[in-house]
DNA sequence: CATAAACATTGACAAACGTCGATGTATTAA
DNA sequence: TTAATACATCGACGTTTGTCAATGTTTATG
């Protein structure tokens, strides 16, 4: 178990000014890189997109496994990364775990990339 | 030498609609993931930021090596990834290689992440 | 031509990553 | 209580990644 797993979920929006506005510091660069690395995977991008497109804008693991063409444990793994990075929330109801987008999380990282 | 190196530099802006607007396809997810993976490294984020902050908004390898605290070959490696991903251009003058931001490249990927 | 400078490329290595199958853990249903 | 379902976690694996030292390449200079 790494240290990262014990820390609270990352708040992507609480950071620095846009990347090209002023020279980014070492720590902010590492944080932003972590946020981007969580997004930089085809399966995880599709998960985010599928969650957003799903009714009530939430989805359980079972909704994602088959369309992704990945094993259940792999999907759980990706969801975990997205939750820890602050892009998704998890709420358990019965035996199901429902995942939702965190409002503003994607916009927060997008804001840091924009140059205009 | 991989196939990727022979292809023209990726155009990040020529892609799909925002990630959360409609379900992203498999190919678009892979392409966007590649674009994000190129950004998802602290050294490369700092390179982009330093190039933007440098005078005339361009910098050579020698400008970057020391502040990054990385070897010259490592910096060249990162620059290569950023050029191939379409974020930087390279122009050689004399023995120097000058790197500049590709206008709109960062905004293109930011646009795909934004939800509003 | 010979040397030096700036950069690219190669090869090697350890660390991180994506995937899977197997197992563990709640929760519901019979 | 037993069985089944939905999901998380673990262990193992092949692949990719970031880094460096060494070498190759190009351009300017003596």
Coordinates of N, CA, C and O in Angstrom, one line a residue, chain A:
Chain A
X1 N 0.8 -1.2 0.0 CA 0.0 0.0 0.0 C 0.9 1.2 0.0 O 1.7 1.4 0.9
X2 N 0.7 2.1 -1.0 CA 1.5 3.3 -1.1 C 0.9 4.4 -0.2 O -0.2 4.3 0.2
X3 N 1.7 5.4 0.0 CA 1.3 6.6 0.8 C 0.1 7.2 0.2 O -0.9 7.6 0.9
X4 N 0.1 7.3 -1.1 CA -1.0 8.0 -1.9 C -2.4 7.5 -1.5 O -3.3 8.3 -1.4
X5 N -2.5 6.2 -1.2 CA -3.8 5.7 -1.0 C -4.4 6.2 0.4 O -5.6 6.1 0.6
X6 N -3.5 6.6 1.2 CA -4.0 7.0 2.6 C -4.4 8.5 2.6 O -5.1 8.9 3.5
X7 N -3.9 9.2 1.6 CA -4.2 10.7 1.6 C -5.6 10.9 1.2 O -6.2 10.1 0.4
X8 N -6.2 12.1 1.6 CA -7.5 12.4 1.0 C -7.5 12.6 -0.5 O -6.4 12.8 -1.0
X9 N -8.6 12.5 -1.0 CA -8.7 12.6 -2.5 C -8.2 13.9 -2.9 O -8.4 15.0 -2.3
X10 N -7.5 13.9 -4.0 CA -6.9 15.2 -4.5 C -7.9 16.2 -5.0 O -8.9 15.8 -5.6
X11 N -7.7 17.4 -4.6 CA -8.5 18.5 -5.2 C -7.8 19.2 -6.3 O -6.9 20.0 -6.1
X12 N -8.2 18.8 -7.5 CA -7.5 19.2 -8.7 C -7.6 20.8 -8.9 O -6.7 21.4 -9.4
X13 N -8.7 21.3 -8.4 CA -8.9 22.8 -8.7 C -8.0 23.7 -7.8 O -7.8 24.8 -8.1
X14 N -7.6 23.1 -6.6 CA -6.9 24.0 -5.7 C -5.4 23.9 -6.1 O -4.6 23.2 -5.5
X15 N -5.0 24.8 -7.0 CA -3.7 24.8 -7.4 C -3.2 26.1 -7.9 O -3.7 27.1 -7.5
X16 N -2.4 26.1 -8.9 CA -1.6 27.2 -9.3 C -2.3 27.9 -10.4 O -3.4 27.7 -10.8
X17 N -1.6 28.9 -11.0 CA -2.1 29.6 -12.2 C -1.8 28.8 -13.4 O -0.9 27.9 -13.4
X18 N -2.4 29.1 -14.5 CA -2.2 28.3 -15.7 C -0.8 28.1 -16.1 O 0.1 29.0 -15.9
X19 N -0.5 27.0 -16.7 CA 0.8 26.4 -17.0 C 1.7 27.5 -17.7 O 2.9 27.6 -17.4
X20 N 1.1 28.2 -18.6 CA 1.9 29.1 -19.5 C 1.8 30.5 -19.0 O 2.4 31.4 -19.7
X21 N 1.2 30.8 -17.9 CA 1.1 32.1 -17.4 C 2.3 32.5 -16.6 O 2.8 33.6 -16.8
X22 N 2.8 31.6 -15.8 CA 4.1 31.9 -15.2 C 4.8 30.5 -15.0 O 4.1 29.5 -15.0
X23 N 6.1 30.5 -14.7 CA 6.9 29.3 -14.6 C 6.3 28.5 -13.4 O 6.2 29.0 -12.3
X24 N 5.9 27.3 -13.7 CA 5.3 26.4 -12.6 C 6.4 25.9 -11.7 O 7.5 25.6 -12.1
X25 N 6.0 25.8 -10.4 CA 7.0 25.2 -9.5 C 7.1 23.7 -9.5 O 6.3 23.1 -10.2
X26 N 8.1 23.2 -8.8 CA 8.4 21.8 -8.9 C 7.2 21.0 -8.3 O 6.8 20.0 -8.9
X27 N 6.7 21.4 -7.2 CA 5.6 20.7 -6.5 C 4.3 20.8 -7.3 O 3.6 19.7 -7.5
X28 N 4.0 21.9 -7.8 CA 2.8 22.1 -8.6 C 2.9 21.2 -9.9 O 1.9 20.7 -10.4
X29 N 4.1 21.2 -10.5 CA 4.3 20.3 -11.6 C 4.0 18.9 -11.3 O 3.4 18.2 -12.1
X30 N 4.5 18.4 -10.2 CA 4.2 17.0 -9.8 C 2.8 16.8 -9.6 O 2.2 15.7 -10.0
X31 N 2.1 17.7 -8.9 CA 0.7 17.5 -8.7 C -0.1 17.5 -9.9 O -1.0 16.6 -10.1
X32 N 0.1 18.4 -10.8 CA -0.6 18.5 -12.1 C -0.3 17.2 -12.9 O -1.2 16.7 -13.5
X33 N 1.0 16.8 -12.9 CA 1.3 15.6 -13.6 C 0.5 14.4 -13.1 O 0.0 13.5 -13.8
X34 N 0.4 14.3 -11.8 CA -0.4 13.2 -11.2 C -1.9 13.3 -11.7 O -2.5 12.2 -12.0
X35 N -2.4 14.5 -11.7 CA -3.8 14.6 -12.1 C -4.0 14.2 -13.6 O -4.9 13.6 -14.0
X36 N -3.0 14.6 -14.4 CA -3.0 14.3 -15.8 C -2.8 12.8 -16.0 O -3.4 12.2 -16.9
X37 N -1.9 12.2 -15.2 CA -1.6 10.8 -15.4 C -2.9 9.9 -15.2 O -3.1 8.9 -15.8
X38 N -3.7 10.4 -14.2 CA -4.9 9.6 -14.0 C -5.9 9.7 -15.2 O -6.6 8.7 -15.4
X39 N -5.8 10.7 -16.0 CA -6.6 10.8 -17.1 C -6.0 10.2 -18.4 O -6.7 9.8 -19.3
X40 N -4.7 10.0 -18.4 CA -4.0 9.6 -19.6 C -4.0 8.1 -19.9 O -3.0 7.5 -20.1
X41 N -5.2 7.6 -19.9 CA -5.4 6.2 -20.2 C -6.8 6.0 -20.9 O -7.8 6.6 -20.5
X42 N -6.8 5.3 -22.0 CA -8.0 5.2 -22.8 C -9.2 4.6 -22.1 O -10.3 5.2 -22.1
X43 N -8.9 3.6 -21.3 CA -10.0 3.0 -20.5 C -10.6 4.0 -19.5 O -11.8 4.1 -19.4
X44 N -9.7 4.8 -18.9 CA -10.2 5.8 -17.9 C -11.0 6.9 -18.5 O -12.0 7.4 -18.0
X45 N -10.5 7.4 -19.7 CA -11.2 8.4 -20.4 C -12.6 7.9 -20.8 O -13.6 8.6 -20.7
X46 N -12.7 6.7 -21.2 CA -14.0 6.1 -21.6 C -14.9 6.0 -20.4 O -16.1 6.1 -20.5
X47 N -14.3 5.6 -19.3 CA -15.1 5.5 -18.1 C -15.7 6.8 -17.7 O -16.9 6.9 -17.5
X48 N -14.9 7.8 -17.7 CA -15.4 9.2 -17.4 C -16.5 9.6 -18.4 O -17.6 10.0 -18.0
X49 N -16.3 9.3 -19.7 CA -17.3 9.6 -20.7 C -18.5 8.8 -20.5 O -19.7 9.3 -20.6
X50 N -18.4 7.5 -20.2 CA -19.6 6.7 -20.0 C -20.3 7.0 -18.8 O -21.6 7.0 -18.8
X51 N -19.7 7.4 -17.7 CA -20.4 7.8 -16.5 C -21.2 9.1 -16.8 O -22.3 9.2 -16.4
X52 N -20.5 10.0 -17.5 CA -21.2 11.3 -17.8 C -22.5 11.0 -18.6 O -23.5 11.7 -18.5
X53 N -22.3 10.1 -19.6 CA -23.4 9.8 -20.5 C -24.5 8.9 -19.9 O -25.6 8.9 -20.4
X54 N -24.2 8.2 -18.8 CA -25.2 7.3 -18.3 C -26.3 8.1 -17.6 O -26.2 9.2 -17.2
X55 N -27.5 7.4 -17.5 CA -28.6 8.1 -16.9 C -28.3 8.4 -15.4 O -27.7 7.7 -14.7
X56 N -28.8 9.6 -15.0 CA -28.5 10.1 -13.7 C -27.0 10.4 -13.5 O -26.6 10.7 -12.4
X57 N -26.3 10.4 -14.6 CA -24.9 10.7 -14.6 C -24.1 9.9 -13.6 O -23.1 10.4 -13.0
X58 N -24.6 8.7 -13.3 CA -23.8 7.8 -12.5 C -23.9 6.3 -13.1 O -24.8 6.0 -13.8
X59 N -22.9 5.5 -12.7 CA -22.8 4.2 -13.2 C -22.2 3.3 -12.2 O -21.3 3.7 -11.4
X60 N -22.5 2.0 -12.3 CA -21.9 1.0 -11.4 C -20.8 0.2 -12.2 O -20.8 0.4 -13.4
X61 N -20.0 -0.5 -11.6 CA -19.0 -1.3 -12.2 C -19.6 -2.2 -13.3 O -19.1 -2.3 -14.4
X62 N -20.7 -2.8 -13.0 CA -21.4 -3.7 -13.9 C -21.8 -3.0 -15.2 O -21.9 -3.7 -16.2
X63 N -22.1 -1.7 -15.1 CA -22.4 -1.0 -16.4 C -21.3 -0.8 -17.3 O -21.4 -0.6 -18.5
X64 N -20.1 -0.9 -16.7 CA -18.9 -0.5 -17.5 C -18.1 -1.7 -18.0 O -17.4 -1.6 -19.1
X65 N -18.1 -2.8 -17.3 CA -17.2 -3.9 -17.6 C -17.4 -4.4 -19.0 O -16.4 -4.5 -19.8
X66 N -18.6 -4.6 -19.4 CA -18.8 -5.3 -20.8 C -18.5 -4.3 -21.9 O -17.7 -4.7 -22.8
X67 N -19.0 -3.1 -21.9 CA -18.7 -2.1 -23.0 C -17.2 -1.8 -23.1 O -16.7 -1.5 -24.1
X68 N -16.5 -1.9 -21.9 CA -15.1 -1.6 -22.0 C -14.3 -2.8 -22.5 O -13.2 -2.6 -23.0
X69 N -14.9 -4.0 -22.3 CA -14.1 -5.2 -22.8 C -13.0 -5.5 -21.8 O -12.0 -6.1 -22.3
X70 N -13.1 -5.1 -20.6 CA -12.1 -5.4 -19.6 C -12.6 -6.2 -18.4 O -13.8 -6.2 -18.2
X71 N -11.8 -6.9 -17.7 CA -12.2 -7.7 -16.6 C -12.7 -6.8 -15.5 O -12.4 -5.6 -15.4
X72 N -13.5 -7.4 -14.6 CA -14.1 -6.6 -13.5 C -13.0 -6.0 -12.6 O -13.1 -4.9 -12.1
X73 N -12.0 -6.8 -12.3 CA -11.0 -6.3 -11.4 C -10.2 -5.1 -12.0 O -9.8 -4.2 -11.4
X74 N -10.0 -5.2 -13.3 CA -9.4 -4.1 -14.0 C -10.2 -2.8 -14.0 O -9.7 -1.7 -13.8
X75 N -11.5 -2.9 -14.2 CA -12.4 -1.8 -14.1 C -12.3 -1.2 -12.7 O -12.3 0.1 -12.6
X76 N -12.4 -2.0 -11.7 CA -12.3 -1.5 -10.3 C -11.0 -0.8 -10.1 O -11.0 0.3 -9.4
X77 N -10.0 -1.3 -10.7 CA -8.7 -0.7 -10.5 C -8.7 0.7 -11.1 O -8.2 1.7 -10.5
X78 N -9.2 0.9 -12.3 CA -9.3 2.2 -13.0 C -10.2 3.1 -12.2 O -9.8 4.3 -12.1
X79 N -11.3 2.6 -11.7 CA -12.2 3.5 -11.0 C -11.5 4.0 -9.7 O -11.7 5.2 -9.3
X80 N -10.8 3.2 -9.1 CA -10.0 3.5 -7.9 C -9.1 4.7 -8.2 O -9.0 5.7 -7.4
X81 N -8.4 4.6 -9.3 CA -7.4 5.7 -9.6 C -8.2 7.0 -9.9 O -7.7 8.0 -9.5
X82 N -9.3 6.9 -10.5 CA -10.1 8.1 -10.8 C -10.7 8.7 -9.6 O -10.8 9.9 -9.5
X83 N -11.1 7.9 -8.6 CA -11.6 8.4 -7.3 C -10.4 9.1 -6.6 O -10.6 10.2 -6.1
X84 N -9.3 8.4 -6.5 CA -8.2 8.9 -5.7 C -7.6 10.2 -6.4 O -7.1 11.1 -5.6
X85 N -7.8 10.3 -7.7 CA -7.3 11.6 -8.3 C -8.4 12.7 -8.2 O -8.1 13.8 -8.6
X86 N -9.6 12.3 -7.7 CA -10.6 13.4 -7.5 C -11.5 13.6 -8.6 O -12.2 14.6 -8.6
X87 N -11.6 12.7 -9.6 CA -12.5 12.9 -10.7 C -13.8 12.3 -10.5 O -14.8 12.7 -11.0
X88 N -13.8 11.2 -9.7 CA -15.1 10.5 -9.4 C -15.3 10.4 -7.9 O -14.4 10.4 -7.1
X89 N -16.6 10.2 -7.6 CA -17.0 9.8 -6.2 C -17.6 8.4 -6.3 O -18.2 8.0 -7.3
X90 N -17.5 7.7 -5.2 CA -18.0 6.4 -5.1 C -19.1 6.4 -4.0 O -18.8 6.9 -2.9
X91 N -20.3 5.9 -4.2 CA -21.3 5.7 -3.2 C -21.9 4.3 -3.3 O -22.3 3.9 -4.4
X92 N -21.9 3.6 -2.2 CA -22.3 2.2 -2.2 C -23.8 2.1 -1.8 O -24.2 2.7 -0.8
X93 N -24.6 1.5 -2.6 CA -26.0 1.2 -2.3 C -26.3 -0.2 -2.5 O -26.2 -0.7 -3.7
X94 N -26.5 -1.0 -1.4 CA -26.7 -2.4 -1.5 C -25.4 -3.0 -1.9 O -24.3 -2.7 -1.4
X95 N -25.4 -3.9 -2.9 CA -24.1 -4.6 -3.3 C -23.5 -3.8 -4.4 O -22.4 -4.1 -4.8
X96 N -24.2 -2.7 -4.9 CA -23.6 -2.0 -6.0 C -22.8 -0.8 -5.5 O -23.1 -0.2 -4.5
X97 N -21.9 -0.4 -6.3 CA -21.1 0.8 -6.1 C -21.3 1.7 -7.3 O -21.0 1.4 -8.4
X98 N -21.8 2.9 -7.0 CA -22.2 3.9 -8.0 C -21.1 5.0 -8.1 O -20.8 5.6 -7.0
X99 N -20.7 5.3 -9.3 CA -19.7 6.3 -9.5 C -20.3 7.5 -10.2 O -21.0 7.3 -11.2
X100 N -19.9 8.7 -9.7 CA -20.4 10.0 -10.3 C -19.2 10.9 -10.6 O -18.2 10.8 -9.9
X101 N -19.4 11.8 -11.5 CA -18.3 12.8 -11.7 C -18.3 13.8 -10.6 O -19.3 14.2 -10.1
X102 N -17.1 14.2 -10.2 CA -17.0 15.3 -9.3 C -17.1 16.6 -10.1 O -16.3 16.9 -11.0
X103 N -18.2 17.4 -9.8 CA -18.4 18.7 -10.5 C -17.2 19.6 -10.5 O -16.6 19.9 -9.4
X104 N -16.7 20.0 -11.6 CA -15.6 21.0 -11.7 C -14.2 20.4 -11.7 O -13.3 21.1 -11.9
X105 N -14.1 19.1 -11.5 CA -12.8 18.5 -11.4 C -12.1 18.5 -12.8 O -10.9 19.0 -12.9
X106 N -12.8 18.1 -13.8 CA -12.2 18.2 -15.1 C -11.9 19.6 -15.6 O -10.9 19.9 -16.2
X107 N -12.8 20.5 -15.2 CA -12.7 21.9 -15.6 C -11.5 22.5 -14.8 O -10.8 23.4 -15.4
X108 N -11.2 22.0 -13.7 CA -10.1 22.5 -12.9 C -8.8 22.2 -13.6 O -7.9 23.1 -13.7
X109 N -8.6 21.0 -14.1 CA -7.4 20.7 -14.8 C -7.3 21.3 -16.1 O -6.2 21.8 -16.6
X110 N -8.5 21.5 -16.8 CA -8.5 22.1 -18.1 C -8.1 23.6 -18.0 O -7.4 24.1 -18.8
X111 N -8.5 24.2 -16.9 CA -8.2 25.6 -16.6 C -6.6 25.8 -16.5 O -6.1 26.8 -16.9
X112 N -6.0 24.8 -16.0 CA -4.5 24.9 -15.9 C -3.8 24.8 -17.2 O -2.6 25.2 -17.3
X113 N -4.4 24.2 -18.2 CA -3.8 24.0 -19.4 C -4.0 25.1 -20.4 O -3.2 25.3 -21.3
X114 N -5.1 25.8 -20.2 CA -5.5 26.8 -21.2 C -4.5 28.0 -21.2 O -3.9 28.3 -20.2
X115 N -4.3 28.5 -22.4 CA -3.3 29.6 -22.6 C -3.9 31.0 -22.8 O -3.2 32.0 -22.8
X116 N -5.2 31.0 -23.1 CA -5.9 32.3 -23.5 C -6.6 32.9 -22.3 O -7.0 32.2 -21.4

